[in-house]
XYZ file of C-alpha atoms in Angstrom:
505
model
C -14.266 -7.599 -1.489
C -13.759 -4.032 -0.300
C -10.512 -3.318 1.485
C -10.642 -2.682 5.233
C -7.713 -1.094 7.059
C -7.302 -0.803 10.814
C -5.190 1.863 12.482
C -4.145 0.792 15.965
C -2.806 3.572 18.196
C -1.220 3.137 21.629
C -1.081 6.719 22.980
C 0.988 5.760 26.045
C 3.170 3.183 24.299
C 6.563 4.493 25.377
C 5.701 5.280 28.973
C 3.951 1.914 29.346
C 7.094 0.158 28.109
C 9.175 2.142 30.602
C 6.833 1.077 33.423
C 7.166 -2.556 32.327
C 10.963 -2.257 32.450
C 10.738 -0.653 35.905
C 7.936 -2.592 37.624
C 8.629 -0.995 41.007
C 7.783 2.482 39.705
C 4.474 4.080 40.710
C 2.226 4.624 37.620
C 0.402 7.400 39.502
C 3.588 9.528 39.569
C 3.928 11.975 36.614
C 6.452 10.531 34.162
C 7.926 11.947 30.965
C 10.473 10.612 28.509
C 12.682 13.151 26.811
C 15.022 13.274 23.852
C 17.726 15.752 22.887
C 17.288 18.429 20.251
C 20.632 20.191 20.011
C 21.512 21.335 23.507
C 17.877 21.244 24.663
C 15.833 18.400 26.075
C 12.302 18.011 24.705
C 9.532 15.784 25.953
C 8.773 12.863 23.660
C 6.128 11.017 25.710
C 4.145 11.573 28.905
C 1.964 9.281 30.988
C -1.601 10.111 32.000
C -0.572 11.646 35.340
C 1.802 14.044 33.558
C -0.806 14.954 30.948
C -3.283 15.818 33.671
C -0.669 18.210 35.057
C -0.648 20.204 31.797
C 2.427 18.632 30.215
C 2.369 17.935 26.477
C 4.848 16.168 24.166
C 7.015 18.722 22.402
C 7.495 20.926 25.478
C 10.947 21.682 26.817
C 11.773 19.652 29.907
C 12.579 22.797 31.917
C 9.063 24.154 31.274
C 7.515 20.834 32.256
C 9.396 20.834 35.578
C 8.002 24.266 36.340
C 4.476 22.898 35.875
C 4.995 19.651 37.842
C 7.833 19.930 40.389
C 7.821 16.213 41.338
C 8.065 15.145 37.700
C 10.049 11.976 36.921
C 12.059 12.463 33.727
C 13.921 9.679 31.931
C 15.771 9.516 28.620
C 13.840 7.858 25.807
C 15.119 4.563 24.355
C 14.012 4.696 20.694
C 15.819 1.507 19.619
C 14.266 -0.600 22.367
C 10.835 0.923 21.745
C 11.085 0.222 18.003
C 12.054 -3.396 18.674
C 9.093 -3.776 21.040
C 6.769 -2.342 18.381
C 8.110 -4.890 15.902
C 7.331 -7.680 18.363
C 3.829 -6.285 18.852
C 3.341 -6.337 15.075
C 4.259 -10.026 15.070
C 1.753 -10.617 17.863
C -0.992 -8.844 15.872
C -0.642 -11.359 13.055
C -3.128 -13.510 14.930
C -5.747 -11.031 13.658
C -4.472 -10.637 10.072
C -1.487 -11.737 7.986
C -0.897 -8.149 6.812
C 0.527 -5.927 9.560
C 2.697 -2.834 9.066
C 4.445 -0.596 11.585
C 3.258 3.008 11.974
C 6.045 4.482 14.131
C 6.489 5.489 16.829
C 3.361 4.146 18.545
C 0.980 2.631 16.035
C 0.286 -0.241 13.661
C -1.583 -0.755 10.404
C -3.587 -3.968 10.058
C -5.248 -4.974 6.782
C -8.282 -6.867 8.093
C -9.875 -7.518 4.694
C -11.575 -10.912 4.860
C -10.486 -11.571 8.475
C -13.197 -10.015 10.642
C -15.640 -12.915 10.262
C -13.176 -15.190 12.087
C -13.870 -13.150 15.242
C -17.619 -12.694 14.787
C -17.523 -9.420 12.844
C -15.612 -6.148 12.890
C -17.019 -4.945 16.215
C -16.171 -8.205 17.978
C -12.689 -8.212 16.412
C -11.906 -4.699 17.685
C -13.249 -5.521 21.137
C -11.122 -8.678 21.263
C -8.027 -6.750 20.205
C -8.701 -4.031 22.788
C -9.239 -6.530 25.613
C -6.053 -8.466 24.818
C -3.908 -5.343 24.588
C -5.365 -3.860 27.770
C -4.582 -7.146 29.502
C -0.962 -6.483 28.496
C -1.169 -3.040 30.128
C -1.678 -0.841 27.052
C -4.174 1.931 26.403
C -5.760 1.408 22.986
C -7.503 3.528 20.381
C -8.407 2.006 17.025
C -10.365 2.845 13.897
C -11.408 0.697 10.958
C -12.120 2.279 7.569
C -11.683 1.732 3.834
C -8.539 3.912 3.631
C -5.423 4.049 5.770
C -5.630 7.844 6.089
C -9.221 7.776 7.354
C -8.448 5.044 9.894
C -5.351 6.892 11.144
C -7.247 10.182 11.531
C -10.210 8.697 13.407
C -8.029 6.613 15.735
C -6.258 9.766 16.931
C -8.863 12.500 16.562
C -12.210 10.669 16.578
C -14.681 10.857 19.443
C -14.719 7.127 20.154
C -11.899 4.881 21.299
C -13.061 2.220 18.841
C -14.442 3.506 15.538
C -15.834 1.545 12.607
C -16.612 3.480 9.436
C -19.029 1.667 7.094
C -18.023 1.281 3.480
C -18.552 4.501 1.537
C -18.908 6.776 4.583
C -15.255 7.715 5.156
C -15.617 11.197 3.644
C -18.498 12.145 5.922
C -16.672 10.820 8.986
C -13.581 12.949 8.255
C -15.064 16.346 7.458
C -15.366 17.556 11.063
C -11.823 16.506 12.083
C -8.994 19.081 12.380
C -6.393 19.402 9.633
C -3.808 17.875 12.005
C -5.562 14.536 11.410
C -4.034 14.421 7.908
C -0.519 13.858 9.335
C 0.782 17.279 8.351
C 3.743 19.018 9.962
C 3.080 21.546 12.730
C 4.280 24.423 10.538
C 1.917 23.389 7.728
C -1.045 23.225 10.102
C -0.202 26.642 11.544
C -0.088 28.185 8.068
C -3.434 26.630 7.184
C -5.012 27.890 10.398
C -3.777 31.423 9.707
C -6.009 31.349 6.605
C -9.004 30.004 8.538
C -8.588 26.413 7.338
C -9.063 24.472 10.551
C -11.054 21.390 9.521
C -10.761 18.844 6.747
C -14.049 20.175 5.377
C -12.436 23.602 4.978
C -9.506 22.047 3.131
C -11.842 20.222 0.744
C -13.357 23.562 -0.289
C -10.003 25.065 -1.328
C -9.324 24.790 -5.093
C -6.632 22.210 -5.762
C -4.436 24.512 -7.855
C -4.426 27.265 -5.225
C -3.740 24.761 -2.430
C -0.752 23.243 -4.254
C 0.654 26.594 -5.297
C 0.638 27.953 -1.739
C 1.374 24.890 0.383
C 3.049 22.426 -1.969
C 1.812 18.958 -2.853
C 1.744 17.360 0.616
C -1.613 18.706 1.965
C -3.413 17.728 -1.242
C -1.725 14.322 -1.296
C -2.579 13.565 2.335
C -6.171 14.612 1.703
C -6.348 12.267 -1.290
C -4.951 9.427 0.811
C -7.603 9.924 3.487
C -10.522 10.281 1.050
C -9.439 7.342 -1.087
C -8.707 9.373 -4.209
C -5.123 8.103 -4.263
C -3.766 4.801 -3.019
C -1.404 5.119 -0.065
C 1.612 2.786 -0.159
C 1.955 0.703 2.998
C 4.830 -1.708 3.609
C 3.428 -4.946 4.995
C 6.437 -6.946 6.095
C 6.226 -10.694 5.738
C 7.022 -12.613 8.919
C 9.801 -15.182 9.092
C 8.107 -18.586 9.178
C 9.431 -22.109 9.031
C 7.218 -23.222 6.126
C 6.998 -20.877 3.172
C 6.656 -21.555 -0.557
C 6.502 -19.037 -3.397
C 5.893 -18.941 -7.137
C 6.897 -16.110 -9.481
C 4.603 -16.326 -12.508
C 5.832 -15.961 -16.075
C 2.778 -13.859 -16.974
C 0.230 -12.166 -14.704
C -2.912 -14.201 -14.057
C -6.389 -13.022 -13.208
C -8.928 -15.829 -13.608
C -10.228 -18.025 -10.812
C -9.096 -21.159 -12.681
C -5.481 -20.018 -13.028
C -5.345 -18.914 -9.381
C -6.704 -22.314 -8.352
C -3.988 -24.097 -10.364
C -1.210 -22.173 -8.628
C -2.860 -22.791 -5.247
C -2.815 -26.535 -5.949
C 0.925 -26.463 -6.676
C 1.684 -24.437 -3.535
C -0.513 -26.617 -1.324
C 1.153 -29.787 -2.636
C 4.570 -28.398 -1.692
C 3.607 -27.163 1.748
C 1.699 -30.372 2.561
C 4.783 -32.421 1.719
C 6.905 -30.241 4.017
C 4.363 -30.613 6.822
C 4.288 -34.377 6.443
C 8.094 -34.610 6.468
C 8.224 -32.603 9.709
C 5.338 -34.485 11.305
C 3.302 -31.264 11.580
C -0.210 -30.219 10.755
C -1.251 -26.708 9.754
C -3.687 -24.766 11.934
C -3.489 -21.446 10.078
C -2.343 -20.774 6.492
C -1.951 -17.447 4.695
C -2.039 -17.011 0.915
C -0.458 -13.808 -0.468
C -1.103 -12.639 -4.033
C 1.174 -9.840 -5.255
C -0.464 -7.856 -8.063
C 1.316 -5.995 -10.843
C 0.252 -2.694 -9.249
C 2.169 -3.786 -6.094
C -1.055 -4.324 -4.176
C -1.323 -7.427 -1.981
C -4.372 -9.648 -1.680
C -4.271 -11.922 1.364
C -6.436 -14.923 2.226
C -6.307 -16.685 5.588
C -7.774 -20.082 6.429
C -7.882 -21.910 9.747
C -8.442 -25.573 10.555
C -10.275 -27.245 13.422
C -7.312 -29.579 14.019
C -3.731 -30.011 12.728
C -4.022 -30.872 9.013
C -1.433 -31.937 6.446
C -3.791 -33.486 3.886
C -3.333 -31.521 0.616
C -6.869 -32.205 -0.633
C -8.428 -30.832 2.540
C -6.229 -27.728 2.618
C -6.687 -27.085 -1.089
C -10.474 -27.203 -0.804
C -10.470 -24.642 2.008
C -8.341 -22.219 -0.008
C -10.219 -22.715 -3.255
C -13.457 -21.778 -1.506
C -11.905 -18.380 -0.737
C -10.611 -17.604 -4.248
C -13.745 -15.583 -4.987
C -12.608 -13.020 -2.388
C -9.371 -12.277 -4.301
C -9.398 -9.192 -6.517
C -6.666 -9.794 -9.140
C -6.777 -6.201 -10.418
C -4.602 -5.973 -13.545
C -3.122 -9.390 -12.788
C -1.212 -11.364 -10.146
C 2.519 -11.851 -10.769
C 3.590 -13.707 -7.618
C 1.842 -16.007 -5.126
C 3.196 -17.323 -1.847
C 1.861 -19.611 0.843
C 3.016 -19.721 4.429
C 2.019 -21.777 7.440
C 1.474 -19.231 10.185
C 0.652 -21.781 12.886
C 1.381 -25.532 12.995
C 1.125 -28.326 15.579
C 2.340 -31.889 15.888
C 0.418 -34.278 13.648
C 0.789 -37.863 12.526
C 1.982 -38.130 8.890
C -0.783 -38.124 6.302
C -1.708 -41.442 4.706
C 0.032 -42.191 1.450
C -1.965 -41.685 -1.693
C -3.773 -38.490 -0.716
C -4.423 -36.793 -4.039
C -5.038 -33.135 -4.741
C -8.234 -33.701 -6.695
C -10.085 -34.157 -3.414
C -12.174 -37.221 -4.514
C -14.270 -38.430 -1.632
C -14.585 -42.166 -1.112
C -18.057 -43.604 -1.660
C -19.920 -44.203 1.563
C -17.696 -41.928 3.624
C -19.437 -39.092 5.442
C -17.805 -35.722 5.927
C -16.667 -35.427 9.535
C -18.097 -32.809 11.830
C -14.659 -31.245 12.268
C -14.198 -30.794 8.527
C -17.651 -29.274 8.191
C -16.955 -26.941 11.118
C -13.723 -25.643 9.633
C -15.339 -25.091 6.225
C -18.068 -23.000 7.840
C -15.477 -21.280 10.018
C -13.655 -20.020 6.941
C -16.835 -18.490 5.588
C -18.171 -15.171 6.954
C -19.441 -16.662 10.208
C -22.941 -18.138 10.133
C -23.615 -16.113 7.011
C -21.660 -18.796 5.202
C -24.933 -20.788 4.990
C -27.604 -18.848 3.170
C -29.705 -18.641 0.063
C -30.286 -15.695 -2.232
C -33.664 -13.986 -2.291
C -35.038 -11.135 -4.343
C -35.068 -7.536 -3.143
C -37.201 -6.190 -6.035
C -34.410 -3.735 -6.836
C -33.786 -3.473 -10.601
C -30.027 -2.832 -10.562
C -28.030 -6.101 -10.265
C -25.730 -5.187 -7.374
C -28.769 -4.664 -5.132
C -31.150 -7.221 -6.648
C -30.418 -10.044 -4.188
C -30.192 -10.460 -0.454
C -28.958 -13.208 1.830
C -31.728 -15.056 3.663
C -31.304 -17.589 6.428
C -34.388 -19.749 5.875
C -35.067 -21.687 2.669
C -37.983 -20.689 0.494
C -39.999 -22.565 -2.066
C -39.282 -20.489 -5.146
C -36.763 -17.970 -6.386
C -37.407 -15.489 -9.163
C -35.094 -15.660 -12.150
C -34.290 -13.035 -14.755
C -34.998 -13.837 -18.400
C -31.421 -12.718 -19.162
C -28.404 -14.686 -17.877
C -26.317 -13.183 -15.104
C -22.490 -13.351 -14.880
C -20.785 -15.871 -12.633
C -18.596 -13.102 -11.214
C -20.441 -9.878 -10.393
C -18.291 -6.942 -9.270
C -19.472 -5.327 -6.033
C -18.913 -1.956 -7.692
C -19.073 -1.662 -11.496
C -15.628 -1.015 -13.020
C -15.543 2.136 -15.204
C -14.111 1.887 -18.717
C -13.557 4.345 -21.551
C -16.536 4.678 -23.933
C -16.276 1.798 -26.432
C -16.586 1.964 -30.196
C -20.252 1.386 -31.059
C -22.027 -0.194 -34.007
C -25.063 1.370 -35.652
C -27.365 -0.379 -33.164
C -25.316 1.059 -30.233
C -23.827 -2.348 -29.362
C -20.153 -2.294 -28.219
C -17.662 -3.252 -30.937
C -14.310 -2.542 -29.277
C -13.384 -1.555 -25.710
C -10.367 -1.322 -23.403
C -10.226 -3.513 -20.303
C -7.251 -3.501 -17.911
C -4.957 -2.041 -20.556
C -6.042 -4.444 -23.314
C -7.901 -3.389 -26.462
C -10.574 -6.077 -27.028
C -12.553 -6.568 -30.222
C -16.115 -7.870 -29.819
C -17.044 -10.778 -32.097
C -20.593 -11.181 -30.788
C -23.024 -9.393 -28.481
C -26.508 -9.769 -27.049
C -28.581 -6.843 -25.806
C -29.528 -4.356 -24.769
C -31.297 -5.378 -21.573
C -32.764 -2.153 -20.214
C -33.110 -1.693 -16.448
C -34.841 1.251 -14.806
C -33.987 2.773 -11.441
C -36.020 1.994 -8.333
C -37.732 5.385 -8.197
C -40.283 4.060 -5.698
C -37.455 3.298 -3.235
C -34.886 6.030 -3.907
C -35.791 9.416 -5.323
C -32.274 9.781 -6.778
C -32.966 6.845 -9.143
C -36.022 8.424 -10.725
C -35.561 8.225 -14.493
C -32.249 6.361 -14.219
C -31.620 3.845 -16.996
C -28.973 1.224 -17.655
C -28.545 -0.653 -20.929
C -26.681 -3.969 -20.509
C -24.891 -6.025 -23.186
C -23.370 -9.478 -23.009
C -20.307 -9.375 -25.260
C -17.827 -12.042 -26.314
C -14.343 -11.029 -27.422
C -11.980 -12.786 -29.816
C -10.238 -14.938 -27.174
C -13.577 -16.286 -25.897
C -13.939 -14.163 -22.757
C -17.424 -12.837 -22.042
C -18.131 -9.524 -20.323
C -21.219 -7.838 -18.955
C -21.119 -4.177 -20.035
C -23.601 -1.417 -19.402
C -24.087 2.213 -20.265
C -25.486 4.666 -17.730
C -28.451 6.210 -19.556
C -30.244 5.515 -22.802
C -27.635 7.319 -24.893
C -30.041 10.089 -25.885
C -31.414 11.861 -22.801
C -29.106 13.365 -20.180
C -31.676 12.885 -17.428
C -31.460 9.099 -17.856
C -27.712 8.942 -17.116
C -24.382 10.535 -17.921
C -23.503 8.028 -20.663
C -20.546 6.497 -18.799
C -19.638 2.863 -19.530
C -18.841 0.109 -17.039
C -17.931 -3.575 -16.815
C -20.222 -5.107 -14.218
C -19.251 -8.760 -14.362
C -17.526 -11.671 -16.120
C -19.130 -14.852 -17.469
């Protein structure tokens, strides 16, 4: 599942907090909050009335008074504002378990796998905007595949709520000013002196010349925004009453091993719930990868639940959304929301065996569908007549009589985007003999292929002549991979010869 990051910006955060602390103040009166810089007083925040009068943050207070004589000026309270932002981050956990503070007036929210709980990304942003406006805040937000792109569009985009489809972040950023990359004022001024005013202009500057003249920060910030480099974000874990964790002896990456750890964690948390007489309404699973990335899964229930079999089934149905990367080294489970519940009946086992003759209740069915991507959780796969596997199927809502099948088997886990690998060692028949996957050198003991697929030239002109040769390979430990080479290995027009892993059997 592709990562989705939301940047939430509250442009009048500090002045709104001041108004809440002084409810008798008139919001139509120009108000600024100032801080001290040496012996001078500089404006830190201004409300809408002050902004309309020509006042901007960063101005000296004396200059602002000359522009707006009846200006109300108060000292900023950074500690109280920071504490309020922390409380807002806790409140935002109702939308996602991964929330980070973006001081002084913003938040990061990792919404990967959460939007379907609100009816999609658009509905989720609208819900968030309505709830925050009901609390008196002005909101701008952007959702994109990188934190830098979301941050830039939230503050410099044309729309108050922006959603960038997967793969379109670069195009959405090109027209924005260089200030959108979170550079210092002096750095932006130096760039503008050379005619570099937009992100598109910065992309055209050779990397070596840019680093030599401006240091590493502009290039790094550009890479963060475009997704060329991963930006570290600190997602703080909330303090909850029920929380269990397992540090793993060795990193794990298969669905079976993840499911085993989930069973252990669920058994522990279910026992704690039963002892306290509580039932879980919302549970978050956190998987810490060896590259320090976090994969989060959230499930919700239709009623308070402390039955381990029922909770385990809901989480196991979401394991396919977890990307283990190079391996998961720690897993934790926390009950984010719980309610009073009668203790579970003794003898509930984790295997989830259903008694003969019992029918699944409507509530259980509803919560299982709820934890899928909305109504799209019920579908069947139909053909698209596209030759390449990642586009060969589509979700259809109505059943059909027949489904076409390929003569070659397909992997049980197909990556949404093929994972590039170094060119493997080849045998005389061009079949892979040895390749490197996630830092491991794997020797192939058997292979089947090639299966040649041609690009859909009748649908996309860019695929004219494109060829992929696929192999099913089995390595010495029994794992099976689906590898392909871009091109036929002889003609450049058929592909560049790069190798990929497209799935696991």
